[in-house]
Amino acid sequence: MVVILVVPDGSCTICTVAPATGWPLASSTRPEIADEDVFRRMGEVLAMVERYAPARMRRLRRDLAGIEVRRFACRAAFFSESGRAMLELTFMVNPAFSIAEIASSLLHEGVHARVHTMGVVRTPSALAKEERLCRRTELWWGQTVPDGGRVVERALASLALPDQSVAPDIDWAEAARRVSEADRAARAD
């Protein structure tokens, strides 16, 4: 029940192919979200990164085992166990968020993947430093691409936060409960 785009070698177990990229994908977990919308937006995100940051796209291909799109409690995440980045499903297809904003989240997670690939040990004291490195990448991206103003604004706001706020502790069980509650409410409408 996860949309998976496997980047490095193009392999995927059970999947269809995204028209925009020709890369394999599975299907959406929310019936009101059309697979084609996910495929189109993912294609636009990847094309933007390829156009404005080809070196970073090469790094993503090296550092990530794949990209998942699924319901989750935040915009994006990197899962070191699987080596995959995740972009949140409703964030991906929400037209209120620009392609530049979605690509910024992917590049942010790509920094986490790069740090992991380099073998850097993640200690609690190093988390804020790593998060600031990600936010500086977002800032660079927002200054590089057209329509990057909101990316710049969000990155600068995050960089101004104290360490505890830039890399906060999250109660993932509570976050998952809230996502489930929101999904139930969406299905009831």
PDB file of C-alpha atoms in Angstrom:
ATOM      1  CA  MET A   1       0.000   0.000   0.000  1.00  0.00           C
ATOM      2  CA  VAL A   2       2.933   2.318  -0.652  1.00  0.00           C
ATOM      3  CA  VAL A   3       3.863   4.171  -3.785  1.00  0.00           C
ATOM      4  CA  ILE A   4       7.497   3.276  -4.317  1.00  0.00           C
ATOM      5  CA  LEU A   5       9.844   4.717  -6.885  1.00  0.00           C
ATOM      6  CA  VAL A   6      13.063   2.758  -6.888  1.00  0.00           C
ATOM      7  CA  VAL A   7      15.754   5.100  -8.143  1.00  0.00           C
ATOM      8  CA  PRO A   8      19.151   3.414  -8.574  1.00  0.00           C
ATOM      9  CA  ASP A   9      18.607   0.396 -10.817  1.00  0.00           C
ATOM     10  CA  GLY A  10      14.936   0.833 -11.709  1.00  0.00           C
ATOM     11  CA  SER A  11      13.882  -2.456 -10.146  1.00  0.00           C
ATOM     12  CA  CYS A  12      10.580  -2.880  -8.332  1.00  0.00           C
ATOM     13  CA  THR A  13       8.624  -5.937  -7.286  1.00  0.00           C
ATOM     14  CA  ILE A  14       4.915  -5.235  -7.925  1.00  0.00           C
ATOM     15  CA  CYS A  15       4.474  -1.957  -9.703  1.00  0.00           C
ATOM     16  CA  THR A  16       3.318   0.039 -12.684  1.00  0.00           C
ATOM     17  CA  VAL A  17       5.428   2.563 -14.564  1.00  0.00           C
ATOM     18  CA  ALA A  18       5.128   6.299 -14.002  1.00  0.00           C
ATOM     19  CA  PRO A  19       4.442   7.913 -17.378  1.00  0.00           C
ATOM     20  CA  ALA A  20       6.550  11.004 -16.623  1.00  0.00           C
ATOM     21  CA  THR A  21       9.765   9.123 -15.876  1.00  0.00           C
ATOM     22  CA  GLY A  22       9.379   5.539 -17.037  1.00  0.00           C
ATOM     23  CA  TRP A  23      10.450   4.470 -13.544  1.00  0.00           C
ATOM     24  CA  PRO A  24       8.432   1.846 -11.659  1.00  0.00           C
ATOM     25  CA  LEU A  25       5.793   2.774  -9.089  1.00  0.00           C
ATOM     26  CA  ALA A  26       3.077   1.019  -7.108  1.00  0.00           C
ATOM     27  CA  SER A  27      -0.377   2.525  -6.563  1.00  0.00           C
ATOM     28  CA  SER A  28      -1.864   5.034  -4.120  1.00  0.00           C
ATOM     29  CA  THR A  29      -3.357   4.094  -0.753  1.00  0.00           C
ATOM     30  CA  ARG A  30      -6.069   6.783  -0.812  1.00  0.00           C
ATOM     31  CA  PRO A  31      -8.923   6.233  -3.271  1.00  0.00           C
ATOM     32  CA  GLU A  32      -9.570   9.975  -3.715  1.00  0.00           C
ATOM     33  CA  ILE A  33      -5.969  10.506  -4.849  1.00  0.00           C
ATOM     34  CA  ALA A  34      -5.397   9.445  -8.437  1.00  0.00           C
ATOM     35  CA  ASP A  35      -2.192   7.526  -9.136  1.00  0.00           C
ATOM     36  CA  GLU A  36      -1.708   9.718 -12.206  1.00  0.00           C
ATOM     37  CA  ASP A  37      -1.537  12.833 -10.009  1.00  0.00           C
ATOM     38  CA  VAL A  38       1.151  11.219  -7.859  1.00  0.00           C
ATOM     39  CA  PHE A  39       3.087  10.090 -10.953  1.00  0.00           C
ATOM     40  CA  ARG A  40       2.825  13.520 -12.585  1.00  0.00           C
ATOM     41  CA  ARG A  41       3.948  15.435  -9.498  1.00  0.00           C
ATOM     42  CA  MET A  42       6.806  12.995  -8.816  1.00  0.00           C
ATOM     43  CA  GLY A  43       7.912  13.359 -12.416  1.00  0.00           C
ATOM     44  CA  GLU A  44       7.854  17.148 -12.086  1.00  0.00           C
ATOM     45  CA  VAL A  45       9.836  17.003  -8.831  1.00  0.00           C
ATOM     46  CA  LEU A  46      12.505  14.745 -10.315  1.00  0.00           C
ATOM     47  CA  ALA A  47      12.691  16.786 -13.529  1.00  0.00           C
ATOM     48  CA  MET A  48      13.178  19.988 -11.522  1.00  0.00           C
ATOM     49  CA  VAL A  49      15.964  18.451  -9.453  1.00  0.00           C
ATOM     50  CA  GLU A  50      17.588  17.057 -12.607  1.00  0.00           C
ATOM     51  CA  ARG A  51      17.399  20.465 -14.298  1.00  0.00           C
ATOM     52  CA  TYR A  52      18.567  22.723 -11.472  1.00  0.00           C
ATOM     53  CA  ALA A  53      20.724  20.343  -9.425  1.00  0.00           C
ATOM     54  CA  PRO A  54      22.002  17.474 -11.606  1.00  0.00           C
ATOM     55  CA  ALA A  55      24.852  16.709  -9.188  1.00  0.00           C
ATOM     56  CA  ARG A  56      22.368  16.337  -6.346  1.00  0.00           C
ATOM     57  CA  MET A  57      20.228  14.057  -8.516  1.00  0.00           C
ATOM     58  CA  ARG A  58      23.272  11.860  -9.076  1.00  0.00           C
ATOM     59  CA  ARG A  59      23.798  11.795  -5.307  1.00  0.00           C
ATOM     60  CA  LEU A  60      20.171  10.828  -4.719  1.00  0.00           C
ATOM     61  CA  ARG A  61      20.605   7.933  -7.133  1.00  0.00           C
ATOM     62  CA  ARG A  62      23.728   6.794  -5.265  1.00  0.00           C
ATOM     63  CA  ASP A  63      22.558   7.398  -1.709  1.00  0.00           C
ATOM     64  CA  LEU A  64      18.912   6.282  -1.818  1.00  0.00           C
ATOM     65  CA  ALA A  65      17.537   2.781  -2.284  1.00  0.00           C
ATOM     66  CA  GLY A  66      14.291   4.397  -3.416  1.00  0.00           C
ATOM     67  CA  ILE A  67      11.610   6.976  -2.806  1.00  0.00           C
ATOM     68  CA  GLU A  68       8.304   6.091  -1.176  1.00  0.00           C
ATOM     69  CA  VAL A  69       5.161   8.165  -1.326  1.00  0.00           C
ATOM     70  CA  ARG A  70       2.731   7.286   1.458  1.00  0.00           C
ATOM     71  CA  ARG A  71       0.609   8.663   4.259  1.00  0.00           C
ATOM     72  CA  PHE A  72       2.770   9.766   7.133  1.00  0.00           C
ATOM     73  CA  ALA A  73       2.892  12.285   9.959  1.00  0.00           C
ATOM     74  CA  CYS A  74       5.310  14.707   8.297  1.00  0.00           C
ATOM     75  CA  ARG A  75       6.155  16.038   4.830  1.00  0.00           C
ATOM     76  CA  ALA A  76       9.172  13.820   4.296  1.00  0.00           C
ATOM     77  CA  ALA A  77      11.569  11.464   6.049  1.00  0.00           C
ATOM     78  CA  PHE A  78      14.635   9.326   5.478  1.00  0.00           C
ATOM     79  CA  PHE A  79      14.524   5.752   6.766  1.00  0.00           C
ATOM     80  CA  SER A  80      18.074   4.566   7.313  1.00  0.00           C
ATOM     81  CA  GLU A  81      16.956   0.935   7.784  1.00  0.00           C
ATOM     82  CA  SER A  82      15.676   0.726   4.200  1.00  0.00           C
ATOM     83  CA  GLY A  83      17.780   3.521   2.700  1.00  0.00           C
ATOM     84  CA  ARG A  84      14.606   5.109   1.301  1.00  0.00           C
ATOM     85  CA  ALA A  85      13.349   8.650   1.372  1.00  0.00           C
ATOM     86  CA  MET A  86       9.625   9.187   1.872  1.00  0.00           C
ATOM     87  CA  LEU A  87       7.443  11.996   0.575  1.00  0.00           C
ATOM     88  CA  GLU A  88       4.051  12.241   2.246  1.00  0.00           C
ATOM     89  CA  LEU A  89       1.163  11.374  -0.091  1.00  0.00           C
ATOM     90  CA  THR A  90      -1.196  14.283   0.608  1.00  0.00           C
ATOM     91  CA  PHE A  91       1.720  16.741   0.612  1.00  0.00           C
ATOM     92  CA  MET A  92       2.794  15.419  -2.804  1.00  0.00           C
ATOM     93  CA  VAL A  93      -0.564  15.973  -4.500  1.00  0.00           C
ATOM     94  CA  ASN A  94      -1.717  19.123  -2.695  1.00  0.00           C
ATOM     95  CA  PRO A  95      -1.638  21.941  -5.279  1.00  0.00           C
ATOM     96  CA  ALA A  96      -1.070  24.450  -2.464  1.00  0.00           C
ATOM     97  CA  PHE A  97       2.524  23.175  -2.349  1.00  0.00           C
ATOM     98  CA  SER A  98       4.758  23.999  -5.292  1.00  0.00           C
ATOM     99  CA  ILE A  99       6.983  21.513  -7.063  1.00  0.00           C
ATOM    100  CA  ALA A 100       9.925  23.497  -5.673  1.00  0.00           C
ATOM    101  CA  GLU A 101       8.667  22.895  -2.108  1.00  0.00           C
ATOM    102  CA  ILE A 102       8.257  19.159  -2.658  1.00  0.00           C
ATOM    103  CA  ALA A 103      11.669  18.927  -4.324  1.00  0.00           C
ATOM    104  CA  SER A 104      13.140  20.826  -1.379  1.00  0.00           C
ATOM    105  CA  SER A 105      11.826  18.154   0.978  1.00  0.00           C
ATOM    106  CA  LEU A 106      13.327  15.425  -1.199  1.00  0.00           C
ATOM    107  CA  LEU A 107      16.702  17.181  -1.249  1.00  0.00           C
ATOM    108  CA  HIS A 108      16.489  17.666   2.527  1.00  0.00           C
ATOM    109  CA  GLU A 109      16.042  13.908   2.973  1.00  0.00           C
ATOM    110  CA  GLY A 110      18.824  13.349   0.463  1.00  0.00           C
ATOM    111  CA  VAL A 111      21.182  15.150   2.856  1.00  0.00           C
ATOM    112  CA  HIS A 112      20.161  12.747   5.630  1.00  0.00           C
ATOM    113  CA  ALA A 113      20.840   9.870   3.206  1.00  0.00           C
ATOM    114  CA  ARG A 114      24.253  11.317   2.324  1.00  0.00           C
ATOM    115  CA  VAL A 115      25.191  11.657   6.015  1.00  0.00           C
ATOM    116  CA  HIS A 116      24.060   8.069   6.627  1.00  0.00           C
ATOM    117  CA  THR A 117      25.939   6.770   3.567  1.00  0.00           C
ATOM    118  CA  MET A 118      29.088   8.486   4.792  1.00  0.00           C
ATOM    119  CA  GLY A 119      28.809   6.486   8.025  1.00  0.00           C
ATOM    120  CA  VAL A 120      28.346   9.446  10.336  1.00  0.00           C
ATOM    121  CA  VAL A 121      27.066   8.256  13.710  1.00  0.00           C
ATOM    122  CA  ARG A 122      23.855  10.059  14.651  1.00  0.00           C
ATOM    123  CA  THR A 123      24.055  11.157  18.263  1.00  0.00           C
ATOM    124  CA  PRO A 124      21.459  13.345  19.971  1.00  0.00           C
ATOM    125  CA  SER A 125      23.910  16.240  20.036  1.00  0.00           C
ATOM    126  CA  ALA A 126      24.605  15.894  16.309  1.00  0.00           C
ATOM    127  CA  LEU A 127      20.945  15.873  15.213  1.00  0.00           C
ATOM    128  CA  ALA A 128      20.508  19.650  15.249  1.00  0.00           C
ATOM    129  CA  LYS A 129      23.738  20.108  13.286  1.00  0.00           C
ATOM    130  CA  GLU A 130      22.561  17.587  10.672  1.00  0.00           C
ATOM    131  CA  GLU A 131      19.135  19.225  10.490  1.00  0.00           C
ATOM    132  CA  ARG A 132      20.734  22.627   9.925  1.00  0.00           C
ATOM    133  CA  LEU A 133      22.804  21.133   7.102  1.00  0.00           C
ATOM    134  CA  CYS A 134      19.531  19.947   5.531  1.00  0.00           C
ATOM    135  CA  ARG A 135      17.952  23.381   5.974  1.00  0.00           C
ATOM    136  CA  ARG A 136      20.969  25.064   4.359  1.00  0.00           C
ATOM    137  CA  THR A 137      20.436  22.774   1.372  1.00  0.00           C
ATOM    138  CA  GLU A 138      16.790  23.876   1.278  1.00  0.00           C
ATOM    139  CA  LEU A 139      17.896  27.515   1.438  1.00  0.00           C
ATOM    140  CA  TRP A 140      20.299  26.995  -1.468  1.00  0.00           C
ATOM    141  CA  TRP A 141      17.552  25.228  -3.436  1.00  0.00           C
ATOM    142  CA  GLY A 142      15.011  27.981  -2.812  1.00  0.00           C
ATOM    143  CA  GLN A 143      17.517  30.580  -3.993  1.00  0.00           C
ATOM    144  CA  THR A 144      18.341  28.502  -7.078  1.00  0.00           C
ATOM    145  CA  VAL A 145      14.928  27.641  -8.534  1.00  0.00           C
ATOM    146  CA  PRO A 146      12.100  29.797  -9.843  1.00  0.00           C
ATOM    147  CA  ASP A 147       9.224  30.077  -7.370  1.00  0.00           C
ATOM    148  CA  GLY A 148      11.550  29.278  -4.457  1.00  0.00           C
ATOM    149  CA  GLY A 149      10.426  32.098  -2.156  1.00  0.00           C
ATOM    150  CA  ARG A 150       8.408  29.923   0.228  1.00  0.00           C
ATOM    151  CA  VAL A 151      11.280  27.419   0.376  1.00  0.00           C
ATOM    152  CA  VAL A 152      13.678  30.202   1.367  1.00  0.00           C
ATOM    153  CA  GLU A 153      11.230  31.565   3.941  1.00  0.00           C
ATOM    154  CA  ARG A 154      10.724  28.150   5.578  1.00  0.00           C
ATOM    155  CA  ALA A 155      14.452  27.353   5.576  1.00  0.00           C
ATOM    156  CA  LEU A 156      15.394  30.686   7.138  1.00  0.00           C
ATOM    157  CA  ALA A 157      12.721  30.294   9.824  1.00  0.00           C
ATOM    158  CA  SER A 158      14.021  26.829  10.690  1.00  0.00           C
ATOM    159  CA  LEU A 159      17.646  27.949  10.729  1.00  0.00           C
ATOM    160  CA  ALA A 160      16.738  30.658  13.252  1.00  0.00           C
ATOM    161  CA  LEU A 161      15.344  28.116  15.743  1.00  0.00           C
ATOM    162  CA  PRO A 162      17.240  26.851  18.791  1.00  0.00           C
ATOM    163  CA  ASP A 163      18.687  23.320  18.543  1.00  0.00           C
ATOM    164  CA  GLN A 164      15.812  21.653  20.444  1.00  0.00           C
ATOM    165  CA  SER A 165      13.268  23.164  18.044  1.00  0.00           C
ATOM    166  CA  VAL A 166      15.189  22.557  14.819  1.00  0.00           C
ATOM    167  CA  ALA A 167      15.451  18.837  15.673  1.00  0.00           C
ATOM    168  CA  PRO A 168      12.590  18.178  18.113  1.00  0.00           C
ATOM    169  CA  ASP A 169      11.698  14.874  19.738  1.00  0.00           C
ATOM    170  CA  ILE A 170       8.536  13.526  18.110  1.00  0.00           C
ATOM    171  CA  ASP A 171       6.008  11.117  19.574  1.00  0.00           C
ATOM    172  CA  TRP A 172       5.575   9.007  16.419  1.00  0.00           C
ATOM    173  CA  ALA A 173       2.770   6.914  17.938  1.00  0.00           C
ATOM    174  CA  GLU A 174       0.737  10.045  18.600  1.00  0.00           C
ATOM    175  CA  ALA A 175       1.569  11.379  15.155  1.00  0.00           C
ATOM    176  CA  ALA A 176       0.395   8.117  13.532  1.00  0.00           C
ATOM    177  CA  ARG A 177      -2.802   8.244  15.575  1.00  0.00           C
ATOM    178  CA  ARG A 178      -3.524  11.760  14.293  1.00  0.00           C
ATOM    179  CA  VAL A 179      -2.896  10.691  10.676  1.00  0.00           C
ATOM    180  CA  SER A 180      -5.301   7.756  11.101  1.00  0.00           C
ATOM    181  CA  GLU A 181      -7.886  10.054  12.631  1.00  0.00           C
ATOM    182  CA  ALA A 182      -7.551  12.513   9.728  1.00  0.00           C
ATOM    183  CA  ASP A 183      -7.871   9.678   7.201  1.00  0.00           C
ATOM    184  CA  ARG A 184     -11.025   8.363   8.917  1.00  0.00           C
ATOM    185  CA  ALA A 185     -12.508  11.839   8.833  1.00  0.00           C
ATOM    186  CA  ALA A 186     -11.626  12.221   5.129  1.00  0.00           C
ATOM    187  CA  ARG A 187     -13.312   8.909   4.289  1.00  0.00           C
ATOM    188  CA  ALA A 188     -16.423   9.926   6.239  1.00  0.00           C
ATOM    189  CA  ASP A 189     -16.852  13.101   4.133  1.00  0.00           C
TER     190      ASP A 189
END
